[in-house]
JSON list of C-alpha atoms in Angstrom, two decimals:
[
{"chain": "A", "resi": 1, "resn": "ALA", "atom": "CA", "xyz": [50.93, -2.60, -5.21]},
{"chain": "A", "resi": 2, "resn": "GLN", "atom": "CA", "xyz": [51.99, -6.04, -6.78]},
{"chain": "A", "resi": 3, "resn": "THR", "atom": "CA", "xyz": [53.13, -6.17, -10.17]},
{"chain": "A", "resi": 4, "resn": "VAL", "atom": "CA", "xyz": [54.26, -8.85, -12.72]},
{"chain": "A", "resi": 5, "resn": "THR", "atom": "CA", "xyz": [56.48, -8.08, -15.87]},
{"chain": "A", "resi": 6, "resn": "GLN", "atom": "CA", "xyz": [57.32, -10.35, -18.95]},
{"chain": "A", "resi": 7, "resn": "SER", "atom": "CA", "xyz": [58.91, -8.16, -21.02]},
{"chain": "A", "resi": 8, "resn": "GLN", "atom": "CA", "xyz": [59.16, -10.79, -23.92]},
{"chain": "A", "resi": 9, "resn": "PRO", "atom": "CA", "xyz": [56.07, -10.88, -26.31]},
{"chain": "A", "resi": 10, "resn": "GLU", "atom": "CA", "xyz": [56.88, -13.49, -28.35]},
{"chain": "A", "resi": 11, "resn": "MET", "atom": "CA", "xyz": [59.56, -16.30, -28.60]},
{"chain": "A", "resi": 12, "resn": "SER", "atom": "CA", "xyz": [60.71, -18.91, -30.93]},
{"chain": "A", "resi": 13, "resn": "VAL", "atom": "CA", "xyz": [62.76, -21.97, -29.98]},
{"chain": "A", "resi": 14, "resn": "GLN", "atom": "CA", "xyz": [63.56, -24.70, -32.38]},
{"chain": "A", "resi": 15, "resn": "GLU", "atom": "CA", "xyz": [61.84, -28.37, -31.71]},
{"chain": "A", "resi": 16, "resn": "ALA", "atom": "CA", "xyz": [64.50, -30.26, -29.46]},
{"chain": "A", "resi": 17, "resn": "GLU", "atom": "CA", "xyz": [66.41, -27.07, -28.25]},
{"chain": "A", "resi": 18, "resn": "THR", "atom": "CA", "xyz": [66.08, -24.79, -24.79]},
{"chain": "A", "resi": 19, "resn": "VAL", "atom": "CA", "xyz": [64.38, -21.62, -24.22]},
{"chain": "A", "resi": 20, "resn": "THR", "atom": "CA", "xyz": [63.94, -19.34, -21.10]},
{"chain": "A", "resi": 21, "resn": "LEU", "atom": "CA", "xyz": [61.01, -16.94, -20.79]},
{"chain": "A", "resi": 22, "resn": "SER", "atom": "CA", "xyz": [61.63, -14.15, -18.40]},
{"chain": "A", "resi": 23, "resn": "CYS", "atom": "CA", "xyz": [59.34, -12.73, -15.37]},
{"chain": "A", "resi": 24, "resn": "THR", "atom": "CA", "xyz": [59.97, -9.91, -12.89]},
{"chain": "A", "resi": 25, "resn": "TYR", "atom": "CA", "xyz": [57.68, -9.14, -9.90]},
{"chain": "A", "resi": 26, "resn": "ASP", "atom": "CA", "xyz": [57.25, -6.72, -7.30]},
{"chain": "A", "resi": 27, "resn": "THR", "atom": "CA", "xyz": [55.63, -6.95, -3.83]},
{"chain": "A", "resi": 28, "resn": "SER", "atom": "CA", "xyz": [56.18, -6.05, -0.40]},
{"chain": "A", "resi": 29, "resn": "GLU", "atom": "CA", "xyz": [54.89, -9.18, 1.04]},
{"chain": "A", "resi": 30, "resn": "SER", "atom": "CA", "xyz": [57.49, -11.74, 2.21]},
{"chain": "A", "resi": 31, "resn": "ASP", "atom": "CA", "xyz": [55.21, -14.72, 2.03]},
{"chain": "A", "resi": 32, "resn": "TYR", "atom": "CA", "xyz": [53.99, -15.47, -1.75]},
{"chain": "A", "resi": 33, "resn": "TYR", "atom": "CA", "xyz": [53.76, -18.04, -4.40]},
{"chain": "A", "resi": 34, "resn": "LEU", "atom": "CA", "xyz": [54.61, -17.75, -7.96]},
{"chain": "A", "resi": 35, "resn": "PHE", "atom": "CA", "xyz": [53.53, -19.76, -11.02]},
{"chain": "A", "resi": 36, "resn": "TRP", "atom": "CA", "xyz": [53.91, -20.15, -14.78]},
{"chain": "A", "resi": 37, "resn": "TYR", "atom": "CA", "xyz": [50.49, -20.99, -16.46]},
{"chain": "A", "resi": 38, "resn": "LYS", "atom": "CA", "xyz": [50.16, -22.15, -20.19]},
{"chain": "A", "resi": 39, "resn": "GLN", "atom": "CA", "xyz": [47.06, -21.04, -22.12]},
{"chain": "A", "resi": 40, "resn": "PRO", "atom": "CA", "xyz": [47.24, -23.34, -25.60]},
{"chain": "A", "resi": 41, "resn": "PRO", "atom": "CA", "xyz": [45.12, -21.47, -28.69]},
{"chain": "A", "resi": 42, "resn": "SER", "atom": "CA", "xyz": [41.64, -21.89, -27.71]},
{"chain": "A", "resi": 43, "resn": "ARG", "atom": "CA", "xyz": [42.07, -23.97, -24.42]},
{"chain": "A", "resi": 44, "resn": "GLN", "atom": "CA", "xyz": [42.10, -23.29, -21.11]},
{"chain": "A", "resi": 45, "resn": "MET", "atom": "CA", "xyz": [45.28, -22.37, -18.87]},
{"chain": "A", "resi": 46, "resn": "ILE", "atom": "CA", "xyz": [47.17, -24.95, -17.04]},
{"chain": "A", "resi": 47, "resn": "LEU", "atom": "CA", "xyz": [49.34, -24.93, -14.52]},
{"chain": "A", "resi": 48, "resn": "VAL", "atom": "CA", "xyz": [53.03, -25.73, -15.37]},
{"chain": "A", "resi": 49, "resn": "ILE", "atom": "CA", "xyz": [55.15, -25.13, -12.32]},
{"chain": "A", "resi": 50, "resn": "ARG", "atom": "CA", "xyz": [55.08, -23.33, -8.76]},
{"chain": "A", "resi": 51, "resn": "GLN", "atom": "CA", "xyz": [57.68, -21.90, -6.80]},
{"chain": "A", "resi": 52, "resn": "GLU", "atom": "CA", "xyz": [57.27, -21.27, -3.17]},
{"chain": "A", "resi": 53, "resn": "ALA", "atom": "CA", "xyz": [59.03, -17.96, -2.16]},
{"chain": "A", "resi": 54, "resn": "TYR", "atom": "CA", "xyz": [60.24, -19.31, 1.12]},
{"chain": "A", "resi": 55, "resn": "LYS", "atom": "CA", "xyz": [62.21, -22.19, -0.84]},
{"chain": "A", "resi": 56, "resn": "GLN", "atom": "CA", "xyz": [65.25, -21.72, -2.27]},
{"chain": "A", "resi": 57, "resn": "GLN", "atom": "CA", "xyz": [65.55, -24.46, -4.25]},
{"chain": "A", "resi": 58, "resn": "ASN", "atom": "CA", "xyz": [64.34, -23.93, -7.86]},
{"chain": "A", "resi": 59, "resn": "ALA", "atom": "CA", "xyz": [61.42, -26.28, -8.77]},
{"chain": "A", "resi": 60, "resn": "THR", "atom": "CA", "xyz": [61.41, -28.63, -11.54]},
{"chain": "A", "resi": 61, "resn": "GLU", "atom": "CA", "xyz": [58.60, -30.54, -13.13]},
{"chain": "A", "resi": 62, "resn": "ASN", "atom": "CA", "xyz": [60.08, -32.75, -15.92]},
{"chain": "A", "resi": 63, "resn": "ARG", "atom": "CA", "xyz": [61.34, -30.74, -18.95]},
{"chain": "A", "resi": 64, "resn": "PHE", "atom": "CA", "xyz": [60.44, -27.07, -16.82]},
{"chain": "A", "resi": 65, "resn": "SER", "atom": "CA", "xyz": [62.32, -25.94, -14.19]},
{"chain": "A", "resi": 66, "resn": "VAL", "atom": "CA", "xyz": [62.53, -22.33, -12.81]},
{"chain": "A", "resi": 67, "resn": "ASN", "atom": "CA", "xyz": [65.38, -19.59, -11.94]},
{"chain": "A", "resi": 68, "resn": "PHE", "atom": "CA", "xyz": [64.08, -18.18, -9.01]},
{"chain": "A", "resi": 69, "resn": "GLN", "atom": "CA", "xyz": [65.82, -15.28, -7.71]},
{"chain": "A", "resi": 70, "resn": "LYS", "atom": "CA", "xyz": [64.20, -13.85, -4.60]},
{"chain": "A", "resi": 71, "resn": "ALA", "atom": "CA", "xyz": [66.48, -10.84, -4.06]},
{"chain": "A", "resi": 72, "resn": "ALA", "atom": "CA", "xyz": [66.30, -9.63, -7.85]},
{"chain": "A", "resi": 73, "resn": "LYS", "atom": "CA", "xyz": [62.69, -10.56, -7.87]},
{"chain": "A", "resi": 74, "resn": "SER", "atom": "CA", "xyz": [63.19, -12.52, -11.03]},
{"chain": "A", "resi": 75, "resn": "PHE", "atom": "CA", "xyz": [61.45, -15.56, -11.89]},
{"chain": "A", "resi": 76, "resn": "SER", "atom": "CA", "xyz": [62.18, -17.34, -15.22]},
{"chain": "A", "resi": 77, "resn": "LEU", "atom": "CA", "xyz": [60.94, -20.19, -16.44]},
{"chain": "A", "resi": 78, "resn": "LYS", "atom": "CA", "xyz": [63.50, -22.71, -18.69]},
{"chain": "A", "resi": 79, "resn": "ILE", "atom": "CA", "xyz": [61.98, -25.21, -21.18]},
{"chain": "A", "resi": 80, "resn": "SER", "atom": "CA", "xyz": [64.31, -28.04, -22.10]},
{"chain": "A", "resi": 81, "resn": "ASP", "atom": "CA", "xyz": [64.11, -30.31, -25.30]},
{"chain": "A", "resi": 82, "resn": "SER", "atom": "CA", "xyz": [60.82, -28.00, -26.63]},
{"chain": "A", "resi": 83, "resn": "GLN", "atom": "CA", "xyz": [58.28, -29.76, -28.55]},
{"chain": "A", "resi": 84, "resn": "LEU", "atom": "CA", "xyz": [55.61, -28.53, -30.51]},
{"chain": "A", "resi": 85, "resn": "GLY", "atom": "CA", "xyz": [53.02, -29.43, -27.93]},
{"chain": "A", "resi": 86, "resn": "ASP", "atom": "CA", "xyz": [54.79, -26.60, -25.94]},
{"chain": "A", "resi": 87, "resn": "ALA", "atom": "CA", "xyz": [53.60, -23.76, -28.52]},
{"chain": "A", "resi": 88, "resn": "ALA", "atom": "CA", "xyz": [51.22, -21.36, -26.37]},
{"chain": "A", "resi": 89, "resn": "MET", "atom": "CA", "xyz": [50.71, -18.26, -24.32]},
{"chain": "A", "resi": 90, "resn": "TYR", "atom": "CA", "xyz": [52.56, -18.53, -20.91]},
{"chain": "A", "resi": 91, "resn": "PHE", "atom": "CA", "xyz": [51.90, -16.18, -18.04]},
{"chain": "A", "resi": 92, "resn": "CYS", "atom": "CA", "xyz": [53.79, -15.84, -14.70]},
{"chain": "A", "resi": 93, "resn": "ALA", "atom": "CA", "xyz": [51.74, -15.04, -12.11]},
{"chain": "A", "resi": 94, "resn": "LEU", "atom": "CA", "xyz": [52.06, -13.93, -8.34]},
{"chain": "A", "resi": 95, "resn": "VAL", "atom": "CA", "xyz": [49.83, -14.67, -5.53]},
{"chain": "A", "resi": 96, "resn": "THR", "atom": "CA", "xyz": [50.61, -13.27, -1.65]},
{"chain": "A", "resi": 97, "resn": "THR", "atom": "CA", "xyz": [49.26, -15.39, 0.98]},
{"chain": "A", "resi": 98, "resn": "SER", "atom": "CA", "xyz": [47.53, -12.67, 2.74]},
{"chain": "A", "resi": 99, "resn": "GLY", "atom": "CA", "xyz": [44.12, -11.35, 1.70]},
{"chain": "A", "resi": 100, "resn": "THR", "atom": "CA", "xyz": [42.17, -13.43, -1.03]},
{"chain": "A", "resi": 101, "resn": "TYR", "atom": "CA", "xyz": [44.86, -14.83, -3.12]},
{"chain": "A", "resi": 102, "resn": "LYS", "atom": "CA", "xyz": [44.01, -13.54, -6.00]},
{"chain": "A", "resi": 103, "resn": "TYR", "atom": "CA", "xyz": [46.34, -13.65, -9.18]},
{"chain": "A", "resi": 104, "resn": "ILE", "atom": "CA", "xyz": [48.56, -10.80, -10.24]},
{"chain": "A", "resi": 105, "resn": "PHE", "atom": "CA", "xyz": [49.38, -11.79, -14.10]},
{"chain": "A", "resi": 106, "resn": "GLY", "atom": "CA", "xyz": [51.72, -10.55, -16.50]},
{"chain": "A", "resi": 107, "resn": "THR", "atom": "CA", "xyz": [50.97, -9.64, -20.06]},
{"chain": "A", "resi": 108, "resn": "GLY", "atom": "CA", "xyz": [52.34, -13.22, -21.25]},
{"chain": "A", "resi": 109, "resn": "THR", "atom": "CA", "xyz": [54.73, -14.49, -23.81]},
{"chain": "A", "resi": 110, "resn": "ARG", "atom": "CA", "xyz": [53.78, -16.45, -26.85]},
{"chain": "A", "resi": 111, "resn": "LEU", "atom": "CA", "xyz": [55.97, -19.51, -27.32]},
{"chain": "A", "resi": 112, "resn": "LYS", "atom": "CA", "xyz": [56.43, -20.54, -31.05]},
{"chain": "A", "resi": 113, "resn": "VAL", "atom": "CA", "xyz": [58.09, -24.08, -31.50]},
{"chain": "A", "resi": 114, "resn": "LEU", "atom": "CA", "xyz": [59.46, -24.46, -34.84]},
{"chain": "A", "resi": 115, "resn": "ALA", "atom": "CA", "xyz": [59.79, -27.73, -36.40]},
{"chain": "B", "resi": 1, "resn": "ASP", "atom": "CA", "xyz": [35.89, -34.68, -11.67]},
{"chain": "B", "resi": 2, "resn": "THR", "atom": "CA", "xyz": [35.82, -33.15, -15.09]},
{"chain": "B", "resi": 3, "resn": "GLY", "atom": "CA", "xyz": [37.24, -29.43, -14.09]},
{"chain": "B", "resi": 4, "resn": "VAL", "atom": "CA", "xyz": [36.02, -25.99, -13.91]},
{"chain": "B", "resi": 5, "resn": "SER", "atom": "CA", "xyz": [33.21, -25.79, -16.86]},
{"chain": "B", "resi": 6, "resn": "GLN", "atom": "CA", "xyz": [31.92, -22.17, -18.09]},
{"chain": "B", "resi": 7, "resn": "ASN", "atom": "CA", "xyz": [28.84, -21.81, -20.06]},
{"chain": "B", "resi": 8, "resn": "PRO", "atom": "CA", "xyz": [28.54, -20.48, -23.04]},
{"chain": "B", "resi": 9, "resn": "ARG", "atom": "CA", "xyz": [31.78, -20.46, -24.56]},
{"chain": "B", "resi": 10, "resn": "HIS", "atom": "CA", "xyz": [31.00, -17.74, -26.82]},
{"chain": "B", "resi": 11, "resn": "LYS", "atom": "CA", "xyz": [28.40, -15.21, -26.87]},
{"chain": "B", "resi": 12, "resn": "ILE", "atom": "CA", "xyz": [27.79, -12.57, -29.34]},
{"chain": "B", "resi": 13, "resn": "THR", "atom": "CA", "xyz": [25.30, -9.51, -28.11]},
{"chain": "B", "resi": 14, "resn": "LYS", "atom": "CA", "xyz": [24.35, -6.13, -29.08]},
{"chain": "B", "resi": 15, "resn": "ARG", "atom": "CA", "xyz": [25.54, -3.09, -27.31]},
{"chain": "B", "resi": 16, "resn": "GLY", "atom": "CA", "xyz": [22.97, -2.41, -24.43]},
{"chain": "B", "resi": 17, "resn": "GLN", "atom": "CA", "xyz": [21.65, -5.90, -23.93]},
{"chain": "B", "resi": 18, "resn": "ASN", "atom": "CA", "xyz": [22.18, -7.83, -20.74]},
{"chain": "B", "resi": 19, "resn": "VAL", "atom": "CA", "xyz": [24.16, -11.38, -20.73]},
{"chain": "B", "resi": 20, "resn": "THR", "atom": "CA", "xyz": [25.02, -13.97, -18.23]},
{"chain": "B", "resi": 21, "resn": "PHE", "atom": "CA", "xyz": [27.53, -16.14, -17.80]},
{"chain": "B", "resi": 22, "resn": "ARG", "atom": "CA", "xyz": [28.06, -19.22, -15.90]},
{"chain": "B", "resi": 23, "resn": "CYS", "atom": "CA", "xyz": [30.80, -20.98, -13.81]},
{"chain": "B", "resi": 24, "resn": "ASP", "atom": "CA", "xyz": [30.79, -24.65, -12.61]},
{"chain": "B", "resi": 25, "resn": "PRO", "atom": "CA", "xyz": [34.02, -25.10, -10.43]},
{"chain": "B", "resi": 26, "resn": "ILE", "atom": "CA", "xyz": [35.23, -28.01, -9.05]},
{"chain": "B", "resi": 27, "resn": "SER", "atom": "CA", "xyz": [32.98, -29.59, -6.62]},
{"chain": "B", "resi": 28, "resn": "GLU", "atom": "CA", "xyz": [35.07, -29.42, -3.39]},
{"chain": "B", "resi": 29, "resn": "HIS", "atom": "CA", "xyz": [36.62, -26.29, -3.97]},
{"chain": "B", "resi": 30, "resn": "ASN", "atom": "CA", "xyz": [35.11, -23.41, -2.09]},
{"chain": "B", "resi": 31, "resn": "ARG", "atom": "CA", "xyz": [37.24, -20.47, -3.61]},
{"chain": "B", "resi": 32, "resn": "LEU", "atom": "CA", "xyz": [35.80, -19.22, -6.94]},
{"chain": "B", "resi": 33, "resn": "TYR", "atom": "CA", "xyz": [37.36, -16.25, -8.94]},
{"chain": "B", "resi": 34, "resn": "TRP", "atom": "CA", "xyz": [36.46, -14.48, -12.13]},
{"chain": "B", "resi": 35, "resn": "TYR", "atom": "CA", "xyz": [39.05, -12.74, -14.21]},
{"chain": "B", "resi": 36, "resn": "ARG", "atom": "CA", "xyz": [39.05, -10.63, -17.51]},
{"chain": "B", "resi": 37, "resn": "GLN", "atom": "CA", "xyz": [41.31, -11.38, -20.29]},
{"chain": "B", "resi": 38, "resn": "THR", "atom": "CA", "xyz": [41.58, -8.83, -23.37]},
{"chain": "B", "resi": 39, "resn": "LEU", "atom": "CA", "xyz": [43.47, -9.39, -26.45]},
{"chain": "B", "resi": 40, "resn": "GLY", "atom": "CA", "xyz": [47.34, -9.04, -25.86]},
{"chain": "B", "resi": 41, "resn": "GLN", "atom": "CA", "xyz": [47.00, -8.72, -21.90]},
{"chain": "B", "resi": 42, "resn": "GLY", "atom": "CA", "xyz": [47.17, -11.30, -19.04]},
{"chain": "B", "resi": 43, "resn": "PRO", "atom": "CA", "xyz": [43.98, -12.03, -17.07]},
{"chain": "B", "resi": 44, "resn": "GLU", "atom": "CA", "xyz": [43.07, -9.20, -14.63]},
{"chain": "B", "resi": 45, "resn": "PHE", "atom": "CA", "xyz": [41.12, -10.16, -11.59]},
{"chain": "B", "resi": 46, "resn": "LEU", "atom": "CA", "xyz": [37.27, -8.89, -11.14]},
{"chain": "B", "resi": 47, "resn": "THR", "atom": "CA", "xyz": [35.94, -10.81, -7.87]},
{"chain": "B", "resi": 48, "resn": "TYR", "atom": "CA", "xyz": [36.42, -13.56, -5.24]},
{"chain": "B", "resi": 49, "resn": "PHE", "atom": "CA", "xyz": [33.89, -15.81, -3.50]},
{"chain": "B", "resi": 50, "resn": "GLN", "atom": "CA", "xyz": [34.67, -17.96, -0.49]},
{"chain": "B", "resi": 51, "resn": "ASN", "atom": "CA", "xyz": [31.73, -20.21, -0.52]},
{"chain": "B", "resi": 52, "resn": "GLU", "atom": "CA", "xyz": [28.92, -18.05, -1.17]},
{"chain": "B", "resi": 53, "resn": "ALA", "atom": "CA", "xyz": [30.57, -14.60, 0.24]},
{"chain": "B", "resi": 54, "resn": "GLN", "atom": "CA", "xyz": [31.73, -11.85, -2.30]},
{"chain": "B", "resi": 55, "resn": "LEU", "atom": "CA", "xyz": [34.63, -10.96, -0.87]},
{"chain": "B", "resi": 56, "resn": "GLU", "atom": "CA", "xyz": [36.15, -8.90, -3.07]},
{"chain": "B", "resi": 57, "resn": "LYS", "atom": "CA", "xyz": [35.71, -6.91, -5.93]},
{"chain": "B", "resi": 58, "resn": "SER", "atom": "CA", "xyz": [37.98, -5.17, -8.49]},
{"chain": "B", "resi": 59, "resn": "ARG", "atom": "CA", "xyz": [37.60, -1.67, -9.42]},
{"chain": "B", "resi": 60, "resn": "LEU", "atom": "CA", "xyz": [36.92, -2.79, -12.71]},
{"chain": "B", "resi": 61, "resn": "LEU", "atom": "CA", "xyz": [33.89, -4.55, -11.92]},
{"chain": "B", "resi": 62, "resn": "SER", "atom": "CA", "xyz": [31.73, -1.37, -12.56]},
{"chain": "B", "resi": 63, "resn": "ASP", "atom": "CA", "xyz": [27.97, -1.07, -11.33]},
{"chain": "B", "resi": 64, "resn": "ARG", "atom": "CA", "xyz": [26.65, -2.77, -14.40]},
{"chain": "B", "resi": 65, "resn": "PHE", "atom": "CA", "xyz": [28.29, -6.07, -13.45]},
{"chain": "B", "resi": 66, "resn": "SER", "atom": "CA", "xyz": [26.88, -8.43, -10.71]},
{"chain": "B", "resi": 67, "resn": "ALA", "atom": "CA", "xyz": [28.33, -11.90, -9.63]},
{"chain": "B", "resi": 68, "resn": "GLU", "atom": "CA", "xyz": [26.62, -14.39, -7.37]},
{"chain": "B", "resi": 69, "resn": "ARG", "atom": "CA", "xyz": [27.47, -17.57, -6.05]},
{"chain": "B", "resi": 70, "resn": "PRO", "atom": "CA", "xyz": [24.14, -19.04, -4.57]},
{"chain": "B", "resi": 71, "resn": "LYS", "atom": "CA", "xyz": [24.98, -21.94, -2.10]},
{"chain": "B", "resi": 72, "resn": "GLY", "atom": "CA", "xyz": [28.49, -21.86, -2.65]},
{"chain": "B", "resi": 73, "resn": "SER", "atom": "CA", "xyz": [28.13, -23.84, -5.77]},
{"chain": "B", "resi": 74, "resn": "PHE", "atom": "CA", "xyz": [28.09, -22.25, -9.36]},
{"chain": "B", "resi": 75, "resn": "SER", "atom": "CA", "xyz": [28.62, -18.67, -10.02]},
{"chain": "B", "resi": 76, "resn": "THR", "atom": "CA", "xyz": [26.91, -16.45, -12.33]},
{"chain": "B", "resi": 77, "resn": "LEU", "atom": "CA", "xyz": [28.50, -12.85, -13.75]},
{"chain": "B", "resi": 78, "resn": "GLU", "atom": "CA", "xyz": [25.70, -10.53, -15.34]},
{"chain": "B", "resi": 79, "resn": "ILE", "atom": "CA", "xyz": [26.90, -7.51, -17.32]},
{"chain": "B", "resi": 80, "resn": "GLN", "atom": "CA", "xyz": [23.96, -5.11, -17.82]},
{"chain": "B", "resi": 81, "resn": "ARG", "atom": "CA", "xyz": [23.75, -2.62, -20.69]},
{"chain": "B", "resi": 82, "resn": "THR", "atom": "CA", "xyz": [26.99, -4.23, -22.62]},
{"chain": "B", "resi": 83, "resn": "GLU", "atom": "CA", "xyz": [29.21, -2.01, -23.94]},
{"chain": "B", "resi": 84, "resn": "GLN", "atom": "CA", "xyz": [31.81, -2.57, -26.57]},
{"chain": "B", "resi": 85, "resn": "GLY", "atom": "CA", "xyz": [34.43, -2.34, -24.10]},
{"chain": "B", "resi": 86, "resn": "ASP", "atom": "CA", "xyz": [33.04, -5.41, -22.35]},
{"chain": "B", "resi": 87, "resn": "SER", "atom": "CA", "xyz": [34.42, -7.45, -25.09]},
{"chain": "B", "resi": 88, "resn": "ALA", "atom": "CA", "xyz": [36.98, -9.63, -23.54]},
{"chain": "B", "resi": 89, "resn": "MET", "atom": "CA", "xyz": [37.34, -13.42, -22.45]},
{"chain": "B", "resi": 90, "resn": "TYR", "atom": "CA", "xyz": [35.90, -13.86, -18.98]},
{"chain": "B", "resi": 91, "resn": "LEU", "atom": "CA", "xyz": [37.72, -16.58, -17.02]},
{"chain": "B", "resi": 92, "resn": "CYS", "atom": "CA", "xyz": [36.72, -18.51, -14.04]},
{"chain": "B", "resi": 93, "resn": "ALA", "atom": "CA", "xyz": [39.12, -20.09, -11.65]},
{"chain": "B", "resi": 94, "resn": "SER", "atom": "CA", "xyz": [38.44, -22.34, -8.34]},
{"chain": "B", "resi": 95, "resn": "SER", "atom": "CA", "xyz": [40.82, -23.35, -5.62]},
{"chain": "B", "resi": 96, "resn": "PHE", "atom": "CA", "xyz": [40.46, -25.01, -2.42]},
{"chain": "B", "resi": 97, "resn": "PHE", "atom": "CA", "xyz": [41.01, -23.34, 0.98]},
{"chain": "B", "resi": 98, "resn": "GLU", "atom": "CA", "xyz": [43.86, -25.36, 2.45]},
{"chain": "B", "resi": 99, "resn": "GLY", "atom": "CA", "xyz": [46.18, -25.72, -0.43]},
{"chain": "B", "resi": 100, "resn": "THR", "atom": "CA", "xyz": [48.97, -24.47, -2.25]},
{"chain": "B", "resi": 101, "resn": "TYR", "atom": "CA", "xyz": [47.25, -21.59, -3.93]},
{"chain": "B", "resi": 102, "resn": "GLU", "atom": "CA", "xyz": [46.76, -23.10, -7.32]},
{"chain": "B", "resi": 103, "resn": "GLN", "atom": "CA", "xyz": [43.80, -22.08, -9.07]},
{"chain": "B", "resi": 104, "resn": "TYR", "atom": "CA", "xyz": [42.21, -24.49, -11.78]},
{"chain": "B", "resi": 105, "resn": "PHE", "atom": "CA", "xyz": [40.80, -22.54, -14.68]},
{"chain": "B", "resi": 106, "resn": "GLY", "atom": "CA", "xyz": [37.89, -22.87, -16.71]},
{"chain": "B", "resi": 107, "resn": "PRO", "atom": "CA", "xyz": [38.15, -22.51, -20.59]},
{"chain": "B", "resi": 108, "resn": "GLY", "atom": "CA", "xyz": [36.44, -19.15, -20.72]},
{"chain": "B", "resi": 109, "resn": "THR", "atom": "CA", "xyz": [33.40, -17.56, -22.20]},
{"chain": "B", "resi": 110, "resn": "ARG", "atom": "CA", "xyz": [34.33, -15.27, -25.06]},
{"chain": "B", "resi": 111, "resn": "LEU", "atom": "CA", "xyz": [32.31, -12.07, -25.23]},
{"chain": "B", "resi": 112, "resn": "THR", "atom": "CA", "xyz": [31.91, -9.83, -28.87]},
{"chain": "B", "resi": 113, "resn": "VAL", "atom": "CA", "xyz": [29.60, -6.76, -28.32]},
{"chain": "B", "resi": 114, "resn": "THR", "atom": "CA", "xyz": [28.93, -5.54, -31.46]}
]
């Protein structure tokens, strides 16, 4: 069975500061993708960043970057220069490249950004 | 393209009633997923369509639930004889067959069963 664990139900960060959200996962598959999605209040989920498991280089998207530790099955998200608009629920998701490509989600981390 | 749309956005129903939700995926996407999200939890997979074929159903999808995707376009999710435990956000997502496995999500339908 595949699992995704987010151990931080809630995090706070001061505007312009940096915050790291944690995610660990478990799968026996060798080929998979990991995602971070953002879900603002009452709005739809949008993709923040994607990491292919076969790539050693950590993905970056502007202020967002990941620390992908494959052996440790860890996939954390770093948000630099936090902005008020970053406040949202953040979900870590795993998809393997076999089967139907359904997502396995973590329980989410609520990020609060303090002005 | 305006993305994935879902209707209605909110539905309040009495226990025992039937409800139907609709999802319109991004037009060129042939994969369609339904997820259920309860308060404080991440979305959980319900079912998957590739074109019009329903290829996987979760054990969460009891026999009161049925989903269709006629002609491989929009999809409907019906819940018969609703129960209070069905109260949740129902999310639809779509993706393109040849791609990066990224799914595009709709805004969801929030169901409240009273």
